[in-house]
Amino acid sequence: MNTVVTISGGGIIGNYISSRLNANNISTLVIEKNSDVLDLAENVRTVTLNQYSKNLIEKLGVSIPCSEINEILVFDGEGSGKINFHSKDIDEENLSYVFFFNDLYRALQEKAKQRTIFGNQIEDIKENIDGQICEVLLTNKDKINSSFVAGCDGRNSNIAKLARLNINVSDYDQTAVTFTTRSNLQNNKKAFQIFSERGIFAAMPVPKNKEDATHTIVWSIENNKLDNMKNIDSYVNENISYFEKKLNIEFEICSNLLTFKLTNHYFENYISDSTVLIGDAAHSIHPLAGQGINLGFSDADVFCDELIKGFENSRKLNRKLILTRYEVRRKQMNLLMLRSMDFFVELFRSKNLMVHLARNIGLSGVNKMKFLKTFFINHASGKNKL
Ligand SMILES: Cc1cc2nc3c(=O)[nH]c(=O)nc-3n(C[C@H](O)[C@H](O)[C@H](O)COP(=O)(O)OP(=O)(O)OC[C@H]3O[C@@H](n4cnc5c(N)ncnc54)[C@H](O)[C@@H]3O)c2cc1C
């Protein structure tokens, strides 16, 4: 078999890349370790896309139900600090959009299904001497000749291991729990986030196709707080009233609770010979700002853009140039976002009185400074790009 790009991982990012390149007449094959039987579990987990990422999927003809957020209120649970971000601050109708993970996954898998080999993995990559084509060996012993191997296989990327790239990992010692709720709040374009000793609690409007719920909750809790609890349900049931009081909203839980251990990682280099890491394969961050998949979409967009330009501008592909340009355009931006998330996690973890005071003044101060608020919102919405 021959293809321009072999993609390891048919998740949201791998399938997006396959579909975008296919629309530009560049051949791809997706190798997905799971079978094509979709997990039809209940819609609980959500992802928040910024306008930039939403535009990317819409250009591929993907249109699925979502909810809109036009205002985000951020509180310091233990103090008086408060900041609000409104889409009007950046002259947009909305700040971001909430989708069910499963809906987005299914819609993109449908687009790339015909080019996917399910139930298989890449076992080895052999670089040819000409430095332009490599041989990809699958676990079923099939071989693919390819110019690029894109690792879109998430955390614990198999491609990163085969390419022997250096990884940096850190553990937040936190667990994220996510579930959907019904509430008594009428205006459902507002999202809330509270930083407190009981955890980082975010409530967002639920996508419109879940009629029995109003909010989706992502709540990151320190592991040491959970140690003495019989299970996470007890912690959630005993502590949710704290956030209800703070927000003056009643939340009735109406789904299973899903949990995720929180770590971050990044690679010092994203590329090596024919291989390139994209999305969660290259980096993962704390979910507090809902930016993980937006970074993945920006990576995917830049990789496709460089590859399409490479095809347009020359008859012979310059593999090294394409990959280097991708890495330069993405690595620093991703690292900046990872460091910013870590800064917030550490800031709100601190028990130091001066830090408490500084962060209250900081939140309220930023709230009054229009240019700083606009800067933050433009970053989160994907408007500030390289
Ligand atoms: C609690 C929580 C909440 C989150 N909320 C948000 C949010 O609101 N907004 C946001 O932007 N992001 C959010 N994220 C992050 C977001 O979910 C991820 O960034 C995103 O799913 C990464 O997509 P991906 O396609 O890069 O990787 P993945 O979703 O991990 O997909 C990888 C794919 O590769 C396949 N695979 C794995 N290994 C192999 C192999 N060896 N061979 C072949 N295939 C393989 C897998 O089966 C899978 O299909 C959240 C994360 C968590 C944990």
Coordinates of C-alpha atoms and ligand atoms in Angstrom, one line a residue, residues 8-14 31-34 45-49 101 105 120-122 152-156 158 176 178 218 260 262 278-281 287 290-294, ligand 1:
S8 CA -1.8 6.5 13.9
G9 CA -5.0 7.0 15.9
G10 CA -8.6 7.6 14.6
G11 CA -9.6 9.9 17.4
I12 CA -11.1 13.4 16.8
I13 CA -7.7 14.9 15.6
G14 CA -6.6 11.9 13.4
I31 CA -4.6 3.1 11.7
E32 CA -6.9 2.7 14.7
K33 CA -6.3 0.2 17.4
N34 CA -10.0 -0.2 18.4
R45 CA -18.3 14.0 28.6
T46 CA -18.2 17.3 26.7
V47 CA -15.5 19.3 25.0
T48 CA -15.5 23.1 24.5
L49 CA -14.5 24.3 21.1
F101 CA -17.3 14.3 23.0
Y105 CA -16.0 11.6 17.7
N120 CA -4.5 -2.6 14.0
Q121 CA -1.4 -0.7 15.2
I122 CA 1.9 0.4 13.8
C152 CA -2.5 11.3 16.6
D153 CA -2.8 8.4 19.1
G154 CA -3.3 10.5 22.2
R155 CA -1.5 10.3 25.6
N156 CA 1.0 7.4 25.6
N158 CA 2.9 4.7 20.2
A176 CA -11.5 15.3 37.2
T178 CA -17.6 15.1 34.9
V218 CA -16.1 19.5 35.1
F260 CA -10.1 11.1 34.8
L262 CA -5.1 14.5 35.7
I278 CA -0.1 16.1 16.8
G279 CA -2.8 16.8 19.4
D280 CA -2.7 14.9 22.7
A281 CA 0.0 12.7 21.3
P287 CA -8.8 20.8 31.6
G290 CA -11.2 23.6 28.2
Q291 CA -8.4 24.2 25.8
G292 CA -7.0 20.7 25.2
I293 CA -8.7 19.8 22.0
N294 CA -8.5 23.4 20.7
Ligands
LIG1 C1 -12.1 15.5 32.0 C2 -11.6 16.1 30.7 C3 -12.3 17.2 30.2 C4 -11.8 17.8 29.0 N1 -12.5 18.8 28.5 C5 -12.1 19.5 27.5 C6 -12.7 20.6 27.0 O1 -13.7 21.1 27.5 N2 -12.2 21.2 25.9 C7 -11.1 20.7 25.2 O2 -10.6 21.4 24.3 N3 -10.5 19.6 25.7 C8 -10.9 19.0 26.7 N4 -10.3 17.9 27.2 C9 -9.1 17.3 26.4 C10 -9.6 16.6 25.1 O3 -10.5 15.6 25.5 C11 -8.4 15.9 24.4 O4 -7.5 17.0 24.1 C12 -8.8 15.3 23.1 O5 -9.7 14.2 23.2 C13 -7.5 14.8 22.3 O6 -7.9 14.3 21.1 P1 -6.8 13.4 20.2 O7 -7.6 13.0 19.0 O8 -5.6 14.1 20.1 O9 -6.5 12.1 21.2 P2 -7.5 11.0 21.7 O10 -8.9 11.5 21.9 O11 -6.8 10.4 22.9 O12 -7.6 9.9 20.5 C14 -6.5 9.0 20.2 C15 -7.0 7.9 19.3 O13 -5.9 7.0 19.0 C16 -6.2 5.7 19.3 N5 -5.0 5.0 19.7 C17 -4.3 5.0 20.8 N6 -3.2 4.3 20.8 C18 -3.1 3.7 19.5 C19 -2.2 2.9 18.9 N7 -1.1 2.4 19.5 N8 -2.5 2.6 17.6 C20 -3.6 3.1 16.9 N9 -4.5 3.8 17.5 C21 -4.3 4.2 18.8 C22 -7.3 5.7 20.4 O14 -8.1 4.6 20.4 C23 -8.1 7.0 19.9 O15 -9.1 6.7 19.0 C24 -10.7 17.2 28.3 C25 -10.0 16.2 28.9 C26 -10.4 15.6 30.0 C27 -9.7 14.4 30.6

